[in-house]
Tab-separated table of C-alpha atoms and ligand atoms in Angstrom:
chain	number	residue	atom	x	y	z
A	17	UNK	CA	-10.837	14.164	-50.194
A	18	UNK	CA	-13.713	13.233	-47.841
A	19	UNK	CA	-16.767	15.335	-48.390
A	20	UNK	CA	-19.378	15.391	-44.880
A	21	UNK	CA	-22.931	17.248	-44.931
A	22	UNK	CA	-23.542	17.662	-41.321
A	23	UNK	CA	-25.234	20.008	-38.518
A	24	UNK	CA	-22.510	21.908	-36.905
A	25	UNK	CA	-23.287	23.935	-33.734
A	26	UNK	CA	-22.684	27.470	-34.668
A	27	UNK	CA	-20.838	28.894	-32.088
A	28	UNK	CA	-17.900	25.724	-32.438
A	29	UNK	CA	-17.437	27.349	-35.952
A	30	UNK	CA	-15.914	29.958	-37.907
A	31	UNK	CA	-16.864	31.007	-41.269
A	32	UNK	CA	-16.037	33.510	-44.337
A	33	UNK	CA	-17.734	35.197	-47.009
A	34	UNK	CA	-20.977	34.596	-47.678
A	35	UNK	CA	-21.581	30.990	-45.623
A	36	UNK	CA	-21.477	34.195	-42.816
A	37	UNK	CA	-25.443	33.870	-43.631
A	38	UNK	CA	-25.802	30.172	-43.320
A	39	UNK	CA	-29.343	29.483	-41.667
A	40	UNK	CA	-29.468	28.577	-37.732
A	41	UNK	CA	-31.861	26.166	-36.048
A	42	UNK	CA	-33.540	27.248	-33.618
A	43	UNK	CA	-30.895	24.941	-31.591
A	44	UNK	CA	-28.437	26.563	-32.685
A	45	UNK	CA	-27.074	24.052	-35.421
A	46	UNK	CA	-25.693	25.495	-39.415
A	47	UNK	CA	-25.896	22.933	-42.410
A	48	UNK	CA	-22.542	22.803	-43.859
A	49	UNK	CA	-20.793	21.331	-46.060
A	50	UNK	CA	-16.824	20.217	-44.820
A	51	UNK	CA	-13.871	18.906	-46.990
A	52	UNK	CA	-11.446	17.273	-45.311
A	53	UNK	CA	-7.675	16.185	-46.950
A	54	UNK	CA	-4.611	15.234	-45.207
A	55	UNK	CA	-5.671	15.342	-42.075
A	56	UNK	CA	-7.351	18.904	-41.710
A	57	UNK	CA	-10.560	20.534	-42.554
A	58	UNK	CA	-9.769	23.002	-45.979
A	59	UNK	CA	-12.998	23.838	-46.481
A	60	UNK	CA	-16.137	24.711	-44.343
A	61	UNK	CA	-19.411	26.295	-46.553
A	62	UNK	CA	-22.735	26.605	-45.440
A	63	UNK	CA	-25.107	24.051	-47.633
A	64	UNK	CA	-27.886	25.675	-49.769
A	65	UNK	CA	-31.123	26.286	-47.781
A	66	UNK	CA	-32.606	24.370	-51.145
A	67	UNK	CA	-31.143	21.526	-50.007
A	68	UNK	CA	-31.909	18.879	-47.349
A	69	UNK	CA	-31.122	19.996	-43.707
A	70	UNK	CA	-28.570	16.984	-43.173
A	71	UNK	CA	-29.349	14.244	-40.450
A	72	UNK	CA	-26.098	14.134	-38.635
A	73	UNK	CA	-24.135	16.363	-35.926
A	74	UNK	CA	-20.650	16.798	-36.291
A	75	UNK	CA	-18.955	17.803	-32.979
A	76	UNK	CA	-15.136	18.488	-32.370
A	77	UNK	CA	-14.060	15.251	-30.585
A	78	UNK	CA	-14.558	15.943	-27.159
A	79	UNK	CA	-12.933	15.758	-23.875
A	80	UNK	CA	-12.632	14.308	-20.307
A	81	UNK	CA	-11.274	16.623	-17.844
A	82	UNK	CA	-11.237	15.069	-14.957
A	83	UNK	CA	-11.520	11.059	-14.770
A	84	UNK	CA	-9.579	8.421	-12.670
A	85	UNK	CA	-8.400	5.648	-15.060
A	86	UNK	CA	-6.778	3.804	-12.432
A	87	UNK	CA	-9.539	2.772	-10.445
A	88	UNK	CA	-12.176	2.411	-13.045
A	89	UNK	CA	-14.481	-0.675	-13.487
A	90	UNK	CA	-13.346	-1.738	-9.734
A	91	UNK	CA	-17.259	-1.627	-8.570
A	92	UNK	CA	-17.666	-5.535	-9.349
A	93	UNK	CA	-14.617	-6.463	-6.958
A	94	UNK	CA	-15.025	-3.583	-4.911
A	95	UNK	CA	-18.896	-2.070	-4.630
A	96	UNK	CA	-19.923	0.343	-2.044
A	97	UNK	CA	-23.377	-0.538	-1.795
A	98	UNK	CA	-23.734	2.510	0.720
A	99	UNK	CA	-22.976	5.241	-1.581
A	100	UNK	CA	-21.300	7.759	1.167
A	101	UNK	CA	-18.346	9.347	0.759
A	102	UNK	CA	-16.493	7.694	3.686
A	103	UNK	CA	-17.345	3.888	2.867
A	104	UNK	CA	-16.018	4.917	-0.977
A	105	UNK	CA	-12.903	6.175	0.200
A	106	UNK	CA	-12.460	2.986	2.514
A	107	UNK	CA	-13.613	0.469	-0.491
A	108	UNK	CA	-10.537	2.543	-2.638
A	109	UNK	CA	-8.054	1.382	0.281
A	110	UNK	CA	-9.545	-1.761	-0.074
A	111	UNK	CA	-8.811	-2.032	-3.915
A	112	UNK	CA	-5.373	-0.780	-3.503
A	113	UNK	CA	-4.485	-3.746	-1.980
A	114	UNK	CA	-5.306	-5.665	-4.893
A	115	UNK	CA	-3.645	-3.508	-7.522
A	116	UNK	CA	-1.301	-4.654	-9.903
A	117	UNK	CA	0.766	-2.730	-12.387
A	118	UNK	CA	-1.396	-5.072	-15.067
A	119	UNK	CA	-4.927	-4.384	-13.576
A	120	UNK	CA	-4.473	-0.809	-13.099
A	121	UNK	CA	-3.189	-0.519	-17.110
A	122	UNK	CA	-6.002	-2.764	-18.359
A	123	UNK	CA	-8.336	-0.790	-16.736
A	124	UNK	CA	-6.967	2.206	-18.449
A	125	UNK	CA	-6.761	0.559	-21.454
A	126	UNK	CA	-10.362	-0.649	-21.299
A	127	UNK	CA	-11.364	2.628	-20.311
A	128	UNK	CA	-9.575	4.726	-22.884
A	129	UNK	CA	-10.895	2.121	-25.738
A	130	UNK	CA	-14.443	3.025	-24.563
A	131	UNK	CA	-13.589	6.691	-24.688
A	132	UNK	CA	-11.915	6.915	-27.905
A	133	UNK	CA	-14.872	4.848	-29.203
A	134	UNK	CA	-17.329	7.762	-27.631
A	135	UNK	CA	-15.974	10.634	-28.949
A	136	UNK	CA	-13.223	11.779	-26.464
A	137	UNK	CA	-9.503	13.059	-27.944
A	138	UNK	CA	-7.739	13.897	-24.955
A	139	UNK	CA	-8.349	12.368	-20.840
A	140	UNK	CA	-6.979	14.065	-17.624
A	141	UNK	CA	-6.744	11.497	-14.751
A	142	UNK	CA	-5.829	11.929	-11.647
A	143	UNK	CA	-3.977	8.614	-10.627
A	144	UNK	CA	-4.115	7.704	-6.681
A	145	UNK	CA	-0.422	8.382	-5.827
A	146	UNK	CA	-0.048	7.240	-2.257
A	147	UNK	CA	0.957	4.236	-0.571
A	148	UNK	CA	2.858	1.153	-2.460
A	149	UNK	CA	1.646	0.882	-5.522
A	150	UNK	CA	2.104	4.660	-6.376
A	151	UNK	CA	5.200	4.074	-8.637
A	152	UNK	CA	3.479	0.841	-10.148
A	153	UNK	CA	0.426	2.885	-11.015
A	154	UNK	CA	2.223	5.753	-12.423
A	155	UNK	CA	4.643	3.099	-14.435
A	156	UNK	CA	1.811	1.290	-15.448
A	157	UNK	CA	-0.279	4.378	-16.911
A	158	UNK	CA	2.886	6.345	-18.297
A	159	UNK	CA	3.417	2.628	-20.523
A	160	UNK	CA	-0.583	3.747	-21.414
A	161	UNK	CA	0.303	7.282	-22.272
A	162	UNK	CA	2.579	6.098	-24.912
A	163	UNK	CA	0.675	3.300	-26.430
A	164	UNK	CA	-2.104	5.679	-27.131
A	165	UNK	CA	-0.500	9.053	-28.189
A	166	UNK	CA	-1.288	8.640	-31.655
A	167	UNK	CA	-4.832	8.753	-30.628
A	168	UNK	CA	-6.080	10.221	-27.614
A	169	UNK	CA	-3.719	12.565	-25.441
A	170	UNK	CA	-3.322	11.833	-21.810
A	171	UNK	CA	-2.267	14.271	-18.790
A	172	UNK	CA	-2.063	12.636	-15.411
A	173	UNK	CA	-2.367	14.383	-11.675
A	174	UNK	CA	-0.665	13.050	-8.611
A	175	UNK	CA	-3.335	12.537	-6.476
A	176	UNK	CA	-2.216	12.317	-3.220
A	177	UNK	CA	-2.925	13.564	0.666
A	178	UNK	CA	-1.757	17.489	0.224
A	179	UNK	CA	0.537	16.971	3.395
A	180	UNK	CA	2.669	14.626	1.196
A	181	UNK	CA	4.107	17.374	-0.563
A	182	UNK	CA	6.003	18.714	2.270
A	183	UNK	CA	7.798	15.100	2.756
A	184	UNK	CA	11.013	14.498	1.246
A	185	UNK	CA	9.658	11.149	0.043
A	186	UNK	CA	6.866	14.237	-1.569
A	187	UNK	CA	9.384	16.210	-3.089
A	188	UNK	CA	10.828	12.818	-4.797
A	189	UNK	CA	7.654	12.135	-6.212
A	190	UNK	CA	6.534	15.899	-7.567
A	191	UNK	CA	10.309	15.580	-9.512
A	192	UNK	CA	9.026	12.119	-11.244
A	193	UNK	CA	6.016	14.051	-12.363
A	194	UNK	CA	7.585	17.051	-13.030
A	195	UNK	CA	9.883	14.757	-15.531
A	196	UNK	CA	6.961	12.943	-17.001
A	197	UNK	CA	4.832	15.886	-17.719
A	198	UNK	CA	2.410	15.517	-15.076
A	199	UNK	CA	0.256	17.816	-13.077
A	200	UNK	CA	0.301	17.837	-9.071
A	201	UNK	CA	-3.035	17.117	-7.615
A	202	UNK	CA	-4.464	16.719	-3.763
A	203	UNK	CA	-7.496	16.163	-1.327
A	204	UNK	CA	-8.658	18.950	0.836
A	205	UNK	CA	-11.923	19.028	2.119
A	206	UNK	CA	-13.389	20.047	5.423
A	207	UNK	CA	-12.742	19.586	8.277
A	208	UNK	CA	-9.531	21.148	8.643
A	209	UNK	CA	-6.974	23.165	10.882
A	210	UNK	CA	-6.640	26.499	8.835
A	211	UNK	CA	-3.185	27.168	9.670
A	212	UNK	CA	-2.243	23.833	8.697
A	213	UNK	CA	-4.273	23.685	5.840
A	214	UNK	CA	-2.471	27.222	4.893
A	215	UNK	CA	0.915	25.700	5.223
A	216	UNK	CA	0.303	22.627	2.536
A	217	UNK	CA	-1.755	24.862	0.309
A	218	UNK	CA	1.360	27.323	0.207
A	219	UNK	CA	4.208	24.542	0.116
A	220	UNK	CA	2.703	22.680	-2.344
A	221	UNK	CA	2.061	25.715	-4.706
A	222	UNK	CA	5.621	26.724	-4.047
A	223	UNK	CA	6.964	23.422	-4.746
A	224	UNK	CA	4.462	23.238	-7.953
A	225	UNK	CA	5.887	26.223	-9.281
A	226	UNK	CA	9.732	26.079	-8.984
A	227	UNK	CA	8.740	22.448	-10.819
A	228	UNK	CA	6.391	24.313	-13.660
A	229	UNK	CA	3.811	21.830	-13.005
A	230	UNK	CA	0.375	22.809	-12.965
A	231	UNK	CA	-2.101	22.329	-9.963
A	232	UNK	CA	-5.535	20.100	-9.943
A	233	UNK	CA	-7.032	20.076	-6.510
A	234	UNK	CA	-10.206	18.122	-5.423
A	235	UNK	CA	-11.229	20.733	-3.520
A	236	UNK	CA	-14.675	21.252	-1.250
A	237	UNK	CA	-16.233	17.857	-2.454
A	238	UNK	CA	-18.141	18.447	0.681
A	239	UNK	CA	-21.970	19.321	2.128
A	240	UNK	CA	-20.162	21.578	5.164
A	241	UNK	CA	-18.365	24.772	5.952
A	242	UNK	CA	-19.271	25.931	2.239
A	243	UNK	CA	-16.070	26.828	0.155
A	244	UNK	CA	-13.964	26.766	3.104
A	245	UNK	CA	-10.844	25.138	2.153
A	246	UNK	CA	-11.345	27.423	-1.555
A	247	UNK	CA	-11.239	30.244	0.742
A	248	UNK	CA	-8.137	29.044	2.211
A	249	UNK	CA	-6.177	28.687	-0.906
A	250	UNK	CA	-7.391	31.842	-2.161
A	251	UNK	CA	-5.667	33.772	0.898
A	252	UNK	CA	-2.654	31.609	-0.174
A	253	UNK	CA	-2.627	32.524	-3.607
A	254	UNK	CA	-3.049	36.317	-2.583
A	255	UNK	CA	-0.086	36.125	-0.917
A	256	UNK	CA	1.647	34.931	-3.914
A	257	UNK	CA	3.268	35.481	-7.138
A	258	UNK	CA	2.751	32.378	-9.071
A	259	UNK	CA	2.147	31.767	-12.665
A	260	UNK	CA	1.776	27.815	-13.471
A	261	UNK	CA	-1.875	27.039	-14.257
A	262	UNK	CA	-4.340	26.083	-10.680
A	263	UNK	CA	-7.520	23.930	-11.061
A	264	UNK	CA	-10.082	23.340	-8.750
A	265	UNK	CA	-12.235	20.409	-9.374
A	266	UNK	CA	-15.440	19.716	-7.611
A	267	UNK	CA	-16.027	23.216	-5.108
A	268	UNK	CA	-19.528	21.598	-4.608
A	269	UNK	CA	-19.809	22.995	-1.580
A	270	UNK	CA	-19.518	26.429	-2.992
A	271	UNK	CA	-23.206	26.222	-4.249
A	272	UNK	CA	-24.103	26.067	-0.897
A	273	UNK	CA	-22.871	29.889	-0.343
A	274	UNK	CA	-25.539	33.065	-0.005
A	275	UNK	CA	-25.719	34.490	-3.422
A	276	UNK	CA	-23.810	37.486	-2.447
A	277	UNK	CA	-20.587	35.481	-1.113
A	278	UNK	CA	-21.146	33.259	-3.931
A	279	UNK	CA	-20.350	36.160	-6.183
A	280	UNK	CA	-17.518	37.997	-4.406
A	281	UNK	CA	-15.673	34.351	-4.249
A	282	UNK	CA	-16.710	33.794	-7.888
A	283	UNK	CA	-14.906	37.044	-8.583
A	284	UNK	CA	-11.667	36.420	-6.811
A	285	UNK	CA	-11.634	32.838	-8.683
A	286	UNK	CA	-11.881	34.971	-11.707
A	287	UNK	CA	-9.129	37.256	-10.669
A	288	UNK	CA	-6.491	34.341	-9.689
A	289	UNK	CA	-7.804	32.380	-13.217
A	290	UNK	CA	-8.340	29.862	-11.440
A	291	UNK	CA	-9.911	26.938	-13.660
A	292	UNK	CA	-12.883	25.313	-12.239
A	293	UNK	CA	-14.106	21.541	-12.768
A	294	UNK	CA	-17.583	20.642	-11.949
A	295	UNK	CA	-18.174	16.767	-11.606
A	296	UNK	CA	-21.811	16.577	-11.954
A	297	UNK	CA	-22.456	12.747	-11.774
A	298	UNK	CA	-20.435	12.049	-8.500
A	299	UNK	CA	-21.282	14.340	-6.733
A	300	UNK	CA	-25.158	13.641	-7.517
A	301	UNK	CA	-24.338	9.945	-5.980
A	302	UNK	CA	-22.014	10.858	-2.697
A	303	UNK	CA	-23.502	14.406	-1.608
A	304	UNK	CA	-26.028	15.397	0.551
A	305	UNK	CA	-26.861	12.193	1.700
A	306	UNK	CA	-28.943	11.383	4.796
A	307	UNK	CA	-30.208	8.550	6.676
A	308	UNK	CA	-33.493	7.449	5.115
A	309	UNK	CA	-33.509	10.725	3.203
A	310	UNK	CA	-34.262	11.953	-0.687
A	311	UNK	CA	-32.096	14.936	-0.291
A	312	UNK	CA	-33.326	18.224	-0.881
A	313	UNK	CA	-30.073	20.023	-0.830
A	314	UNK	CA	-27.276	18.746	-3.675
A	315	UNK	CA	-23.875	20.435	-2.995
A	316	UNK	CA	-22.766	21.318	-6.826
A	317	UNK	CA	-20.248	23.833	-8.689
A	318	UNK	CA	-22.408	26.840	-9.439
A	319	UNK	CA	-21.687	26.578	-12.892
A	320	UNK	CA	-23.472	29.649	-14.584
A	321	UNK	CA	-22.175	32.122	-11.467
A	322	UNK	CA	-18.847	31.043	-12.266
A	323	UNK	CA	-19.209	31.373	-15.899
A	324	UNK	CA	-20.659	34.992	-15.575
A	325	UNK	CA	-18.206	36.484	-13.025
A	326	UNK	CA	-15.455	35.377	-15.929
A	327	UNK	CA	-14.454	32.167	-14.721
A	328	UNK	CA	-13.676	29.020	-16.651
A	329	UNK	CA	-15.360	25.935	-16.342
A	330	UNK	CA	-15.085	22.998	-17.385
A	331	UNK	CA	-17.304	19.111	-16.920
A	332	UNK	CA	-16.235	16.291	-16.158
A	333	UNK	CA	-17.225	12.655	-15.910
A	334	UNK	CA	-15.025	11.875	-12.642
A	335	UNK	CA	-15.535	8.011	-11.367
A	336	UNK	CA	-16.918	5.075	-13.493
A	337	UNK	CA	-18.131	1.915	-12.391
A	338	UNK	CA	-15.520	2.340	-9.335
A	339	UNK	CA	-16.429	2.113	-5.613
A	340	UNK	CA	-16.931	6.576	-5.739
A	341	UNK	CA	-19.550	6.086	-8.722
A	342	UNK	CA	-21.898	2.836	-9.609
A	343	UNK	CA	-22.543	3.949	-13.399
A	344	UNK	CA	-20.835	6.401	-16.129
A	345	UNK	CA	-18.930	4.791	-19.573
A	346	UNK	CA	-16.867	7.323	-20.898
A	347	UNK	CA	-19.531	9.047	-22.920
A	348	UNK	CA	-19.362	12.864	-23.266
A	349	UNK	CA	-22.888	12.701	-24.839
A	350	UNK	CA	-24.271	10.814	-21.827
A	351	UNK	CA	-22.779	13.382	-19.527
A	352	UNK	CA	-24.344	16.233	-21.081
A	353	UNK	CA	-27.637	14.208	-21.326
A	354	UNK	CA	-26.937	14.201	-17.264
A	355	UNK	CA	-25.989	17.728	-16.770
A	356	UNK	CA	-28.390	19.299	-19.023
A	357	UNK	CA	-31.149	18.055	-16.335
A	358	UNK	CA	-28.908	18.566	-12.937
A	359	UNK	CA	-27.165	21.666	-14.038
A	360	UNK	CA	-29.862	23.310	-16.125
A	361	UNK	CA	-27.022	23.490	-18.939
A	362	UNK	CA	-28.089	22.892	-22.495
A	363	UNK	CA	-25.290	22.489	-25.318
A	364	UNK	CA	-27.902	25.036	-27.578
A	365	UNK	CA	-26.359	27.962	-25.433
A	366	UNK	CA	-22.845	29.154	-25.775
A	367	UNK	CA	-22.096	28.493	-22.077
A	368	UNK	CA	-23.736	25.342	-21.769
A	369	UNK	CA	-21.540	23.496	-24.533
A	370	UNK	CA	-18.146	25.073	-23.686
A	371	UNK	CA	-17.634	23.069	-20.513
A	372	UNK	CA	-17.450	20.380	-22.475
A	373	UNK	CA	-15.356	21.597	-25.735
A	374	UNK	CA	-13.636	24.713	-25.697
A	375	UNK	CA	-13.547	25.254	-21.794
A	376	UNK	CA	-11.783	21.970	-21.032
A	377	UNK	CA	-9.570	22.246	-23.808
A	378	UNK	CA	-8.289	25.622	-22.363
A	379	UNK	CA	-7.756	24.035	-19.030
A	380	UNK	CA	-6.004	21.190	-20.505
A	381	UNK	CA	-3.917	23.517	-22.558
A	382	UNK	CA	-4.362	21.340	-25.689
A	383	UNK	CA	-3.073	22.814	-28.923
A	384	UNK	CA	-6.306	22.938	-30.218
A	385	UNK	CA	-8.910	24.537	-28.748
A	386	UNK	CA	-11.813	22.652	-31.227
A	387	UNK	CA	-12.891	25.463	-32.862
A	388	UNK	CA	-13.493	23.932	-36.190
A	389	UNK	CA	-12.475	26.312	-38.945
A	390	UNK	CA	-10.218	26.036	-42.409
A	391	UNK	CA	-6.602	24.407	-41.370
A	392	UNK	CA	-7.763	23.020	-38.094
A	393	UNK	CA	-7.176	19.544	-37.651
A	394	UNK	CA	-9.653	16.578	-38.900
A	395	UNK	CA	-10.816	15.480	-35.090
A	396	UNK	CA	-14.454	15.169	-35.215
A	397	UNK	CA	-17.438	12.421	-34.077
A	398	UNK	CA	-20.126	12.377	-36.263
A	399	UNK	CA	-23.329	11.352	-34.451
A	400	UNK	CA	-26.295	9.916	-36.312
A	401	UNK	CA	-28.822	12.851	-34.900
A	402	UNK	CA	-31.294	15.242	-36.482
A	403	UNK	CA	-30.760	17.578	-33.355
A	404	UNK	CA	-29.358	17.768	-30.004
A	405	UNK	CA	-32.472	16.420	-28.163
A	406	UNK	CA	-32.077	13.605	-30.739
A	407	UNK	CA	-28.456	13.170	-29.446
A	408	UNK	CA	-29.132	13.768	-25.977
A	409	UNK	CA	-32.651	11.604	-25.703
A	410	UNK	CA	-30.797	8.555	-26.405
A	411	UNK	CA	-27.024	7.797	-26.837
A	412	UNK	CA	-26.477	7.980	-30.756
A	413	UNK	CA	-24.472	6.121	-32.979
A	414	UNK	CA	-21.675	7.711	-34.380
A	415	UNK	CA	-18.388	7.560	-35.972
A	416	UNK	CA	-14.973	8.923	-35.071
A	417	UNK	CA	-12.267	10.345	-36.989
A	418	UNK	CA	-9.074	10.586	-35.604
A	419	UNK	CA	-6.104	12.691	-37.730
A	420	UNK	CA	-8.728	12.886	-41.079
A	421	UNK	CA	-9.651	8.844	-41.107
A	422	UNK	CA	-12.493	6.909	-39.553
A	423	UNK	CA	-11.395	4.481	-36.915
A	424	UNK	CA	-13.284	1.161	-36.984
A	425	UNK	CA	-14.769	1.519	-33.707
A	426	UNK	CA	-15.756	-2.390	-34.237
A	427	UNK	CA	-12.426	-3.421	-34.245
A	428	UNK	CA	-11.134	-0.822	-32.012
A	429	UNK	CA	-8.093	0.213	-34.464
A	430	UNK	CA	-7.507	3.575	-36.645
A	431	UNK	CA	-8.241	1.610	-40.553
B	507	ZN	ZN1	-12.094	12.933	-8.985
């Protein structure tokens, strides 16, 4: 049996009897005491205030919502020294005439090593899914899904023009993904022709739900016409009677809305349960930029609105080191070190950790929503930190544990 002292942060556990009591710092961390056999956590107690507060955090592993596998660690080959939105999308085009069912999977690979590594148990990418290589890339990343199921778990989202899913060629592709578990995605941002834009929103959702997939849209990743295309879908979805599972990532734009609209749409998100990810570090790069220009005005996912009209949201990491994003590594502790500033969102709250644990596991509808509690499964990063602004101040050092044992993160293997 493995014994671990550790800081847990309250509101990520459940206890009985009298640990109920267990002292709280005034960041909202509890000194307990787990035991760990055969895989799952049997026994959670709160450690005698007599005792030495411990100095490490244990954390549920974590998870990446919202990431793009295929592309990552293309910036060397492919930079877009610009930073705008345009020149990124015309360095991916670029890039996609380079790719190779081997580069795209050892970039996955190289990614997923990283993020297993960091902390992270389970990765949502959206994979680009148009022109030639589409199959390849899916082939290439479904071969990665396997190899690393007994470690991390992997959903994938067709990412893809929305018009595409009203082509035969479309419908072709939504049945591979249907088949291999995989979630439809799209691009919609303004400008647009509403009654067009109607038409995909309301084929593809049709089409999405006679297949049971879920939907993942990047959606408003935009500094104009502020939720328009959100607006859109919502007029779709009212029209409706749909039940598979629709995710919005980005809505930037919708931060840009009067406080009042902000609310009614945040309320009619919360209606449809519509799942919301917020992609902090791209759009801090790609948004709001102007010639010669600090900008003043950063289109981002009004995170707390959302959160207090009922909706649920989630963070993700989005692009690293590709030609949409310089920087980013696949570190969930980094990307709450970089929200906590942007977003004003600090993991000591309730609502500012759940983005990043509970939230996204919702929206990925993983079994476990990493709560840690007797009989819940032994997933859990231990970070060498005294506190969260310990953790957050500078990347710690931690260690992994992956089905109750330690991985060697040195030699990148479960021991
Ligand atoms: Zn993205």
């Amino acid at each position: 049996m493995e014994v671990i002292k550790a800081l847990v942060p309250r509101g990520l556990v459940v206890l009985e009897g009298k640990s109920l009591e267990v002292p709280v710092t005034p960041e909202g961390l509890c000194s307990l005491r787990i035991e760990i056999k055969d895989g799952k956590v049997v026994s959670l107690q709160a450690v005698s205030p007599k005792e030495k507060i411990p100095d490490q955090i244990v954390l549920p592993r974590l998870i990446e919502p919202h990431a793009h596998l295929d592309k990552a660690f293309t910036w060397t080959n492919f930079p877009n020294l610009f930073g705008t939105y345009n020149d990124a999308y015309q360095v991916n085009l670029e890039e996609h005439q380079a790719r190779t069912f081997l580069n795209v999977k050892n970039r996955a690979e190289r990614s997923l090593s990283l993020a297993l590594q960091n902390g992270i148990r389970a990765v949502r990418s959206h994979l680009d899914s148009f022109g030639e290589h589409a199959i390849s890339t899916w082939e290439a990343m479904l071969d990665v899904q396997l190899h690393w199921k007994d470690k991390l778990e992997l959903q994938f989202v067709a990412l893809t023009p929305l018009e595409y899913w009203k082509t035969k060629e479309g419908h072709d592709f939504a049945n591979r993904v249907a088949q291999s578990g995989g979630v439809i995605g799209g691009v919609v941002a303004p400008p647009f022709k509403p009654r067009e834009l109607k038409e995909n929103f309301l084929e593809t959702l049709k089409l999405a739900d006679q297949l049971g997939c879920g939907i993942d849209l990047h959606i408003d990743e935009s500094q104009i016409q502020p939720a328009a295309c959100l607006k859109e879908l919502l007029k779709v979805l009212d029209q409706m009677n749909i039940e598979i599972p629709v995710t919005c990532s980005h809505v930037s734009s919708m931060g840009l809305l009067s406080s009042k609209k902000l609310s009614l749409l945040a309320d009619r998100l919360a209606k449809n349960k519509i799942n919301i990810v917020a992609l902090p570090m791209t759009n801090a790069w790609l948004l709001g930029r102007l010639p010669r220009c600090t900008p003043s005005v950063r289109p981002f996912a009004p995170i707390k609105q959302l959160q207090n009209a009922g909706v649920s949201v989630a963070v993700g990491g989005d692009n690293v080191q590709d030609p949409w994003f310089p920087c980013g590594n696949f570190d969930p502790l980094a990307l709450m070190a970089f929200t906590l500033p942007f977003a004003q969102l600090a993991p000591w709250n309730r609502l500012g950790l759940a983005p990043f644990t509970t939230s996204s596991a919702n929206l990925l509808n993983l079994s476990w929503d990493g709560i840690l509690q007797k009989g819940c499964p032994a997933e859990i990063v231990l970070l060498e930190a005294k506190s969260w602004v310990e953790a957050l101040a500078s990347s710690p050092r931690r260690k992994v544990m992956v089905g109750g044992r330690w991985i060697d993160t040195q030699l990148r293997k479960i021991i």
